[in-house]
mmCIF file of C-alpha atoms in Angstrom:
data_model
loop_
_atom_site.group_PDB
_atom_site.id
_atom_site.type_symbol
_atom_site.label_atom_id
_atom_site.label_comp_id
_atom_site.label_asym_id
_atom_site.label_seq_id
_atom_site.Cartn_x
_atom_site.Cartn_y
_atom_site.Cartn_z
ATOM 1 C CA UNK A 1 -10.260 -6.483 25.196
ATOM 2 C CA UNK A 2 -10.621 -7.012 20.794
ATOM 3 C CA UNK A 3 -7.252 -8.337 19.358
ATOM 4 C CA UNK A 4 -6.614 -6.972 16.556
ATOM 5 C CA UNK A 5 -6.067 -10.252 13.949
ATOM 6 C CA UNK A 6 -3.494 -9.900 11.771
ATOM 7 C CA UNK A 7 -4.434 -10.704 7.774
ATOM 8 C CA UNK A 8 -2.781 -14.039 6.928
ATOM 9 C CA UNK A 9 -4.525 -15.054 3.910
ATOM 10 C CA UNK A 10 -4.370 -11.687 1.675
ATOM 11 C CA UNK A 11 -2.854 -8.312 1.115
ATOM 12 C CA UNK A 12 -4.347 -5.381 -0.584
ATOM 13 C CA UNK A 13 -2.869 -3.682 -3.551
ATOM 14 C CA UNK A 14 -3.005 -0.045 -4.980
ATOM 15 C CA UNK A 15 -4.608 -0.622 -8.434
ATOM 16 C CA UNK A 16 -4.563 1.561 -11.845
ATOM 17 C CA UNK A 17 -8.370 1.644 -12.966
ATOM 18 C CA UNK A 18 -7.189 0.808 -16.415
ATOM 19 C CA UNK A 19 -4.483 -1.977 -15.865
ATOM 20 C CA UNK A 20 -6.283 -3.438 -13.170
ATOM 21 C CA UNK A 21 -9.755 -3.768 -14.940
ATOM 22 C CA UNK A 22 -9.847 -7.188 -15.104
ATOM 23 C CA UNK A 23 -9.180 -7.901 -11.285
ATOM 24 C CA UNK A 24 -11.819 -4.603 -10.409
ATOM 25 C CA UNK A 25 -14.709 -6.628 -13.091
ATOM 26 C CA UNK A 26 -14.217 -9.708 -11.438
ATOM 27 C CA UNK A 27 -15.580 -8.018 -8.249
ATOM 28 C CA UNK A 28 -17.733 -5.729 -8.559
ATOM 29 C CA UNK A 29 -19.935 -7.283 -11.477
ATOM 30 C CA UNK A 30 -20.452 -10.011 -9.529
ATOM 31 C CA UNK A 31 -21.087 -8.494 -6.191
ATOM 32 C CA UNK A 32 -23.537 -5.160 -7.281
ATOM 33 C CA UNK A 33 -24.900 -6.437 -11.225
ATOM 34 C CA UNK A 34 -25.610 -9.997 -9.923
ATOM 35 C CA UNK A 35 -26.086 -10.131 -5.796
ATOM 36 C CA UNK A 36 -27.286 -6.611 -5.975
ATOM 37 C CA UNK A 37 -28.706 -6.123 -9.186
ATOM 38 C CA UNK A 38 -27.538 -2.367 -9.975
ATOM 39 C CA UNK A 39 -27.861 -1.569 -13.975
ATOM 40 C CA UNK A 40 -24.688 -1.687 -15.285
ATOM 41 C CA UNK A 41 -25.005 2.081 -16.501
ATOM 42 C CA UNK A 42 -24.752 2.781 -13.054
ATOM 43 C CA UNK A 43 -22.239 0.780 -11.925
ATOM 44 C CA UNK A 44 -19.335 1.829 -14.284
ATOM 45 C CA UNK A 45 -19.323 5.711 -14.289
ATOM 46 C CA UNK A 46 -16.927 8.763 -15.250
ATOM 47 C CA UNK A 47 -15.019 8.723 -12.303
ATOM 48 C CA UNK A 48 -13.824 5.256 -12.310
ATOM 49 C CA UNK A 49 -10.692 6.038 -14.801
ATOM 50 C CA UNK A 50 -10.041 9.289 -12.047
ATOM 51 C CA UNK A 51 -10.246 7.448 -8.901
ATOM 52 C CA UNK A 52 -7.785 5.929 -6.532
ATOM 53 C CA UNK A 53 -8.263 2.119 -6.678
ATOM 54 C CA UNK A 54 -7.191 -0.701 -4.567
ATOM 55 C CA UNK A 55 -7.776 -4.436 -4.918
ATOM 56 C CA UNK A 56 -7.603 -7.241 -2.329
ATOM 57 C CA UNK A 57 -5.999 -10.410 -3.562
ATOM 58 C CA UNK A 58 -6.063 -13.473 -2.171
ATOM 59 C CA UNK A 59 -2.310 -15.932 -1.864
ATOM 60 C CA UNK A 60 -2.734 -16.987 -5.543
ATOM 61 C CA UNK A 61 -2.989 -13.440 -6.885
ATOM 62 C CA UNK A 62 -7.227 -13.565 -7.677
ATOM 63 C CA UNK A 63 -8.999 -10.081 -6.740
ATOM 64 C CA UNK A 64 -11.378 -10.896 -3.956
ATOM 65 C CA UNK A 65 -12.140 -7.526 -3.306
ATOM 66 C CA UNK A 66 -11.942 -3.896 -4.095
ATOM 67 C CA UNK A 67 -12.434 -0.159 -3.807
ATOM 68 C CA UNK A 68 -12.271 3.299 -4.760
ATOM 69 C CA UNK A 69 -11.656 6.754 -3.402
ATOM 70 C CA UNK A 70 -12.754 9.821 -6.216
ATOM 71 C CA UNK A 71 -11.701 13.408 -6.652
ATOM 72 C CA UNK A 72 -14.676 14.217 -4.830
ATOM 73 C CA UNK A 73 -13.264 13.001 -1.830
ATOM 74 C CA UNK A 74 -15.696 10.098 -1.709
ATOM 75 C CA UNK A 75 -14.900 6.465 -1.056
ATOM 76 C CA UNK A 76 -16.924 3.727 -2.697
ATOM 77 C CA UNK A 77 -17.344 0.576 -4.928
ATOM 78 C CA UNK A 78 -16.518 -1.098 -1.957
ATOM 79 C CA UNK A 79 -16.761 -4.927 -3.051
ATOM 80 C CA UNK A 80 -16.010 -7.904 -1.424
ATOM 81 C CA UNK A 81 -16.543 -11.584 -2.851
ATOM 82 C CA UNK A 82 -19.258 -13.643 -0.643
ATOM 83 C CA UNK A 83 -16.866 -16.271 0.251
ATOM 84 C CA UNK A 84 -14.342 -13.642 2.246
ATOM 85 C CA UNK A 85 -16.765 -11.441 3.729
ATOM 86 C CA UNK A 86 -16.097 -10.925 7.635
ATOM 87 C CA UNK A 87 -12.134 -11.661 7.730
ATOM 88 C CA UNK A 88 -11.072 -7.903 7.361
ATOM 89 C CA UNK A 89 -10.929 -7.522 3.654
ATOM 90 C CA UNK A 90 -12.877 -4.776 3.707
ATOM 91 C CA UNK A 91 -11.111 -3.375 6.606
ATOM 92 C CA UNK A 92 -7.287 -3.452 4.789
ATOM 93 C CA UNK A 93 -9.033 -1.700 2.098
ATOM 94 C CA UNK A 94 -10.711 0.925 4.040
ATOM 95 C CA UNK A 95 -7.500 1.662 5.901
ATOM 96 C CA UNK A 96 -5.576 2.145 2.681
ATOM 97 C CA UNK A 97 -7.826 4.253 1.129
ATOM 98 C CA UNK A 98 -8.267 6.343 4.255
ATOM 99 C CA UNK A 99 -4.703 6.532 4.341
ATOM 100 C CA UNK A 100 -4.218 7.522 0.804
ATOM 101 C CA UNK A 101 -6.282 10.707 1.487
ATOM 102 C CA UNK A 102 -4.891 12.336 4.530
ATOM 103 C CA UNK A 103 -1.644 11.774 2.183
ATOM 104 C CA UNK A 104 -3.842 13.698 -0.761
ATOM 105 C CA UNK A 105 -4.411 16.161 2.292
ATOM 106 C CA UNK A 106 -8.098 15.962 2.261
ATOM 107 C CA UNK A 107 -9.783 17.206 4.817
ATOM 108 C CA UNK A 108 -12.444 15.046 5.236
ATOM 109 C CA UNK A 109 -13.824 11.857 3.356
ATOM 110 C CA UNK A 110 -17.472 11.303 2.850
ATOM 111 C CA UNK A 111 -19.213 8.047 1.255
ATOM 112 C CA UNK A 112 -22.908 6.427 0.506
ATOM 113 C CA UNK A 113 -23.359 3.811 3.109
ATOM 114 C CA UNK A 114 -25.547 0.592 2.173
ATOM 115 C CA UNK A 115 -27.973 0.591 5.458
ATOM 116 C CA UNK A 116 -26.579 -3.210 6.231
ATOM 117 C CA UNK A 117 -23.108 -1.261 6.333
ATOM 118 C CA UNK A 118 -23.517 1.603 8.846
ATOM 119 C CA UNK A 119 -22.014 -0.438 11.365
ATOM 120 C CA UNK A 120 -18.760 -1.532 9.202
ATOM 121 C CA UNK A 121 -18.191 2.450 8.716
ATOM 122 C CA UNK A 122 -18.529 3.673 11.966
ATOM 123 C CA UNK A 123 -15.830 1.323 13.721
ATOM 124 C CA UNK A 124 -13.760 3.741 11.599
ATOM 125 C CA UNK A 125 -15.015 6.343 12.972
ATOM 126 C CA UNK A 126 -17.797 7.767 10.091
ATOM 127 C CA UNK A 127 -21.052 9.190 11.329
ATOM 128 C CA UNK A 128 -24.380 9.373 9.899
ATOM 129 C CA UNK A 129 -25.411 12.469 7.809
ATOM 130 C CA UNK A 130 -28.931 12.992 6.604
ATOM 131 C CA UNK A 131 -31.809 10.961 6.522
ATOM 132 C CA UNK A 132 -31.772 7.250 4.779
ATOM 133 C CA UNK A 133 -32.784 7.384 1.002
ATOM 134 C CA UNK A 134 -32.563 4.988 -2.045
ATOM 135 C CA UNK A 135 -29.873 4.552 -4.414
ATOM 136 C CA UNK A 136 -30.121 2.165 -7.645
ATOM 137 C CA UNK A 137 -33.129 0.548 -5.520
ATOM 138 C CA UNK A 138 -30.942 -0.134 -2.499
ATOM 139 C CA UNK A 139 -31.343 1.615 1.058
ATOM 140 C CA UNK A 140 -28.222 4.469 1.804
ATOM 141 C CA UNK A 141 -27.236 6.818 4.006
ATOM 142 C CA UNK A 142 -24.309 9.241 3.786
ATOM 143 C CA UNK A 143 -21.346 8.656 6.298
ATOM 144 C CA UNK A 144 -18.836 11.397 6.895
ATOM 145 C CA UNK A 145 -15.031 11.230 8.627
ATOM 146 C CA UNK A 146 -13.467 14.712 9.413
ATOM 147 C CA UNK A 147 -9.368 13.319 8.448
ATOM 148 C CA UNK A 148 -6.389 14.742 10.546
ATOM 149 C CA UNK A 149 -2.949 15.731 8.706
ATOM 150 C CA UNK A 150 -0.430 13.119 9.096
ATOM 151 C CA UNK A 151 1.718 14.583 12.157
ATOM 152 C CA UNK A 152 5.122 15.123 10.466
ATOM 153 C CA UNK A 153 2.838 17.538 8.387
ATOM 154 C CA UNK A 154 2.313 19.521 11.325
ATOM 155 C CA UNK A 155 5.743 19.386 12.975
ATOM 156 C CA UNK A 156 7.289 20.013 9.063
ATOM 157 C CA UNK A 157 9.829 23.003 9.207
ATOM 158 C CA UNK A 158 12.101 24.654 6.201
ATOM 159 C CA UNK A 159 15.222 22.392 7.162
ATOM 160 C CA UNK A 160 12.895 19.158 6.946
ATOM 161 C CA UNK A 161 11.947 20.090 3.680
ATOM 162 C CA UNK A 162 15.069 20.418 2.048
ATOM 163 C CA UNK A 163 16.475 17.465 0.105
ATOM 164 C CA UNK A 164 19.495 16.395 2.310
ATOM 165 C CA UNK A 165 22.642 14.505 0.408
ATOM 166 C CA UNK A 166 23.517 11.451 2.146
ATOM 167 C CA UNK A 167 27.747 11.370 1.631
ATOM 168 C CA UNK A 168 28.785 7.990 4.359
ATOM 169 C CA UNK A 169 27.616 5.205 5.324
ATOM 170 C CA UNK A 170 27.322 6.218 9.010
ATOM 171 C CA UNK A 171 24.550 8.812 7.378
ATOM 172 C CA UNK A 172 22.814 6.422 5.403
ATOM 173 C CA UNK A 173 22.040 4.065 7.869
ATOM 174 C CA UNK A 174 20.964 6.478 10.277
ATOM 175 C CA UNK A 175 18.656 8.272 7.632
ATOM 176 C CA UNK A 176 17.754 4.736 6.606
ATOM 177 C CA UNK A 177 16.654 3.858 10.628
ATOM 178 C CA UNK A 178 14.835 7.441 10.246
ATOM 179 C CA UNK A 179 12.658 6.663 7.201
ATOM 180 C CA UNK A 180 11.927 3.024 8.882
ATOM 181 C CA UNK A 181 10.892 4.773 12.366
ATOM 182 C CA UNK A 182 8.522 7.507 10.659
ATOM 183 C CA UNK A 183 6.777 4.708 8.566
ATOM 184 C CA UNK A 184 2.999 3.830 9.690
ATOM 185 C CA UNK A 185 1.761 0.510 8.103
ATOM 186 C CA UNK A 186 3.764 0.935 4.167
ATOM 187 C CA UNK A 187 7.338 0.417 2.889
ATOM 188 C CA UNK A 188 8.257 -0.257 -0.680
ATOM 189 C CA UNK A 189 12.369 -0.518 -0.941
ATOM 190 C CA UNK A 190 14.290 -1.166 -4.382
ATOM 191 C CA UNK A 191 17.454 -2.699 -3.550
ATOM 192 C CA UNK A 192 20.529 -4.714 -5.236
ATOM 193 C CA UNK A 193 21.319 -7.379 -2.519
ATOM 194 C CA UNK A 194 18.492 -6.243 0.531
ATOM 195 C CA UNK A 195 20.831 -3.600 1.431
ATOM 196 C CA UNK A 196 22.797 -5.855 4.805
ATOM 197 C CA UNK A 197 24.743 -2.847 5.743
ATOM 198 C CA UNK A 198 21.384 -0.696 6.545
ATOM 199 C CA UNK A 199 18.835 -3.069 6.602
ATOM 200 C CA UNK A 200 20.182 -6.350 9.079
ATOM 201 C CA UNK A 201 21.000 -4.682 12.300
ATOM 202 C CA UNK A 202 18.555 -4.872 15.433
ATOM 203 C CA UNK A 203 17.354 -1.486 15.314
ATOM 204 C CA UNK A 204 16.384 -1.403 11.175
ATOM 205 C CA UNK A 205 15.437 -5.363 11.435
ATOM 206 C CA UNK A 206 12.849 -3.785 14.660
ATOM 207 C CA UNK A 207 11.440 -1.486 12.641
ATOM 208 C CA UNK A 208 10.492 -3.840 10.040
ATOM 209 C CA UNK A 209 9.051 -6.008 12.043
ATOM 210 C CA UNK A 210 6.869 -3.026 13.747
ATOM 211 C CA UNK A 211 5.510 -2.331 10.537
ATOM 212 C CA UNK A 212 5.107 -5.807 9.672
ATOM 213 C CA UNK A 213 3.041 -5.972 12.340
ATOM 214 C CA UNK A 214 1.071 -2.418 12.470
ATOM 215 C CA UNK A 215 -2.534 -4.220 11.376
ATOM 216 C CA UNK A 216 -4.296 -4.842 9.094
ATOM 217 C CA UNK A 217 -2.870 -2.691 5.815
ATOM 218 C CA UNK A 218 0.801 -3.528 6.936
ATOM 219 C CA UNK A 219 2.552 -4.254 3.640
ATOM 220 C CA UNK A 220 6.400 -4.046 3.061
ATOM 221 C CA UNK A 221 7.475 -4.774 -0.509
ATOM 222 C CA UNK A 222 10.647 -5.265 -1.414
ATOM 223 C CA UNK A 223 12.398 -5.972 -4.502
ATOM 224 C CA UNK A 224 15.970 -7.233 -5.372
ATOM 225 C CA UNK A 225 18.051 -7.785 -8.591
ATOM 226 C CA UNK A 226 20.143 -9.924 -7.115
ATOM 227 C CA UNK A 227 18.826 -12.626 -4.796
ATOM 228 C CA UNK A 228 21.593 -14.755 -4.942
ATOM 229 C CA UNK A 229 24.290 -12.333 -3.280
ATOM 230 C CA UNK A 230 21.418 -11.746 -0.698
ATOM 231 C CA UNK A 231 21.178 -15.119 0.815
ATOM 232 C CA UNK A 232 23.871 -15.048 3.411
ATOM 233 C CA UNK A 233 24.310 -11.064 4.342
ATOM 234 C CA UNK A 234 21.118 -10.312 4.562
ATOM 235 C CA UNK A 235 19.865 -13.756 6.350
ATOM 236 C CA UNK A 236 18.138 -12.279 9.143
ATOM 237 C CA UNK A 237 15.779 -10.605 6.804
ATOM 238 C CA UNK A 238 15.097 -12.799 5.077
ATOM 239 C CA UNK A 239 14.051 -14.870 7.764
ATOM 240 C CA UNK A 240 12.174 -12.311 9.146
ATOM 241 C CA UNK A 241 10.349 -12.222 5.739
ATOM 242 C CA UNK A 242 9.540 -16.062 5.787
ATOM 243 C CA UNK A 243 7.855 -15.370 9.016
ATOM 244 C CA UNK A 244 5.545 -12.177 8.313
ATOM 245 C CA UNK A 245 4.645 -13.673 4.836
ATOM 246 C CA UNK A 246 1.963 -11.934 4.493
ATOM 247 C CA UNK A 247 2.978 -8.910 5.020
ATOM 248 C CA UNK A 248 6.130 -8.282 3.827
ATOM 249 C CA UNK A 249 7.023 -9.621 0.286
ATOM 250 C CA UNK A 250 10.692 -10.210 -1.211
ATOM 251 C CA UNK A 251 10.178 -10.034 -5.229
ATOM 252 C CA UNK A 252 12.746 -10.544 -8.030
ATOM 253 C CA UNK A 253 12.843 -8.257 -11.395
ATOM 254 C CA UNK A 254 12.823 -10.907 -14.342
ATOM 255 C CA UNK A 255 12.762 -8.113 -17.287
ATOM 256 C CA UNK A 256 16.302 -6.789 -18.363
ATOM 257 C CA UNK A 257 15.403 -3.277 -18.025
ATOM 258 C CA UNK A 258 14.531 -3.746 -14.138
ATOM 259 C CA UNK A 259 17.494 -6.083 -13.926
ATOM 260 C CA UNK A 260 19.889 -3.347 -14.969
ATOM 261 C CA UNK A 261 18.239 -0.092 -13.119
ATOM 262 C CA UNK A 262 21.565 1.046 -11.578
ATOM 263 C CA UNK A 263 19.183 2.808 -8.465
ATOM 264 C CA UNK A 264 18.047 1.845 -4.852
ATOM 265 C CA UNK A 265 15.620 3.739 -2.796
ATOM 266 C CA UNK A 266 13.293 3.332 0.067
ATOM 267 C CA UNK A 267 10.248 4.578 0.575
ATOM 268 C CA UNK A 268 7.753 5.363 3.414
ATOM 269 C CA UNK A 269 3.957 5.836 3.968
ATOM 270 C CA UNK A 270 4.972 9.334 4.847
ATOM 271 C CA UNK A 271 6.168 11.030 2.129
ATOM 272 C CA UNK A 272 10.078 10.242 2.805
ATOM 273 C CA UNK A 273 12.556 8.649 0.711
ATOM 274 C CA UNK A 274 16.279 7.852 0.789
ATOM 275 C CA UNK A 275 17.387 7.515 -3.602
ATOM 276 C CA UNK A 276 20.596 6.272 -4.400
ATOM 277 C CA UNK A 277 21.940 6.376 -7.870
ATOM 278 C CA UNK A 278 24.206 3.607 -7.890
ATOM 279 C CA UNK A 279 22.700 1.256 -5.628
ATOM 280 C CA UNK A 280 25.892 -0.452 -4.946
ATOM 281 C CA UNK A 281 27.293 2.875 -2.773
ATOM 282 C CA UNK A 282 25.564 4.441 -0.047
ATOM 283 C CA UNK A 283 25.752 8.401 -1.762
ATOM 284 C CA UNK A 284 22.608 9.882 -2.316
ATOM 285 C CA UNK A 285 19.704 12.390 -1.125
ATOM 286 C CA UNK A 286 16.972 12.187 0.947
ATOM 287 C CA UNK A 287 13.993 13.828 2.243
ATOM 288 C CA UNK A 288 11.895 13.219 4.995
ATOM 289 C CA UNK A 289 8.652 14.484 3.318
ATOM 290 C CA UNK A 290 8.469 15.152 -0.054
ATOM 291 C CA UNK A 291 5.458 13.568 -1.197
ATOM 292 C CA UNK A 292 5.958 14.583 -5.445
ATOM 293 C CA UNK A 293 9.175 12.827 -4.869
ATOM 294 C CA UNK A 294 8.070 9.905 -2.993
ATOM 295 C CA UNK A 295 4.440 8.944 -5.352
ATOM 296 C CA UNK A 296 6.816 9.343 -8.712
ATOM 297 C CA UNK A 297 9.327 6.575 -7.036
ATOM 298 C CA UNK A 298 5.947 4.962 -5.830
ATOM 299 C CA UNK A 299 4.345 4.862 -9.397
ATOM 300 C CA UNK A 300 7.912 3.355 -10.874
ATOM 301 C CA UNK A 301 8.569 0.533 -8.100
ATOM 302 C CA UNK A 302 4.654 -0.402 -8.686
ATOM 303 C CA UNK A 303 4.961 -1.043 -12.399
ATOM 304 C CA UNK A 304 8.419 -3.291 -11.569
ATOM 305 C CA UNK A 305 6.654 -4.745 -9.188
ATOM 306 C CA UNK A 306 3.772 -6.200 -10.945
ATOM 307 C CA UNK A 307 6.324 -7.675 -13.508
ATOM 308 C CA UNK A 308 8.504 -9.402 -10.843
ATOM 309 C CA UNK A 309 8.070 -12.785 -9.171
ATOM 310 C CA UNK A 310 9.204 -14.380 -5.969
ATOM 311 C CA UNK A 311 12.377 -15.568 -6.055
ATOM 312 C CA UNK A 312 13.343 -19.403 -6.177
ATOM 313 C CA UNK A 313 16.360 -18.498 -4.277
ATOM 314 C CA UNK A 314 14.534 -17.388 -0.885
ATOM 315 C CA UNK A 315 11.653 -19.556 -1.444
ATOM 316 C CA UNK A 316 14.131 -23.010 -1.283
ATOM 317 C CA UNK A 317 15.932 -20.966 1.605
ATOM 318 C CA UNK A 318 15.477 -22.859 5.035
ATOM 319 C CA UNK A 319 16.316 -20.882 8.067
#
């Protein structure tokens, strides 16, 4: 029986084609203009700035590999440095971007398979369309993956839909469990303190560590203004963090702005979210899917994110 091996030494990233450049360059030109030699008027094209992008990073932060997934439903780019070939990078990247379209809804994704990569594809489940032909002097073949709707889609009825206001604590930590439960491989929580009172008891702290551990793709972020009033109340996440490393991250907000957002939230991998205005007090509204909702708290946690660091607090803490 294949094990699946959990990624230890890297995580991958959504990227912005524009912020990211730098990190998306420092692939691809040297794994298609110099291994490959593809023109560069080939390799950067109209639908970069459009595209979903993702970038793999290794433990220091360098891009080691990346990818992109276009309007037209296509995924591509796919770049990994020579050194980390064959330990799953392209894998975690695959898996994201696959699981960035069935959240898009798209019904199927289709790509341009280099010959020597049939075989990566089709562990994922892509088949061969079409006979092989040349592309910027290299040997391809198109690869196609019929997608099925994330299941809550299906099961989704008027009451789920409506935003639900969240009014005691007993509610927000069982909407909190909820949101944690219905999560596949993705959480990205904005928190004062780490949240004790609905994130460290057995049945949240389980959850976590199920998605922690869902494969490779797992990543848990989680940010907190305060890291200091964390370390004993929220101890056994903490330590559960230390552990799955690589998978779940603890950053700090350093700018003033981020360090004074009055808000907590949590978000899942499928479309839910749980936004408090004053993240101090457990009032505040929720929805199980709502994926508008969910990407605009998505596209604001990102941005903090990038400008936060680990926190000397938790990485002195011994436990």
């Amino acid at each position: 029986m294949n094990t699946l091996r959990i990624a230890d030494d890297f995580r991958v990233d959504p990227a912005d084609f524009t912020r990211d450049l730098a990190a998306i360059r420092a692939v691809r030109e040297p794994v298609f203009l110099v291994e490959q030699s593809v023109p560069p008027e080939l390799e950067w094209d109209e639908l970069d700035p459009l595209s979903k992008h993702v970038v793999a990073r290794d433990l220091n932060g360098q891009a080691i590999g990346t990818a992109r997934l276009t309007p037209e439903h296509r995924i591509g780019r796919m770049a990994v440095l020579a050194q980390w070939r064959g330990k799953g990078v392209g894998e975690a990247m695959l898996t994201r971007l696959l699981d960035q379209a069935r959240d898009l809804g798209y019904p199927a994704i289709e790509l341009h398979a280099q010959t020597h990569a049939i075989a990566f594809y089709a562990r994922s489940g892509f088949a061969v369309e079409g006979e092989e032909y040349m592309e910027a002097g290299i040997p391809h073949q198109n690869m196609r993956l019929s997608l099925t709707p994330r299941e809550p889609l299906l099961r989704k009825s008027p009451a789920q839909s409506a935003e639900q206001a969240i009014e005691t604590l007993e509610s927000c930590r069982a909407t909190t469990l909820a949101l944690l439960k219905a999560a596949r491989h993705t959480l990205s929580l904005f928190t004062r303190d780490l949240d004790p009172a609905m994130l460290c008891n057995e049945a949240a702290l389980e959850e976590l560590r199920r998605v922690a551990l869902s494969g490779r793709g797992a990543d848990i972020r989680i940010l907190v203004q305060d890291p200091t009033a964390a370390l004993r109340p929220a101890a056994q996440l903490i330590a559960l963090a230390q552990r799955a490393s690589t998978t779940l991250s603890i950053r700090a907000p350093v700018d003033e702005i981020d360090l004074n957002y009055p808000s907590g939230y949590l978000l899942n991998d499928a479309g839910g979210y749980l936004f408090r205005p004053i993240a101090s007090r457990f009032e505040g509204t929720s929805q199980p899917q709502a994926f508008g909702r969910n990407r605009q708290l998505q596209d604001s946690f990102d941005k903090v994110w990038e400008r936060s660091e680990a926190p000397a607090e938790l990485r002195a803490l011994k436990l």
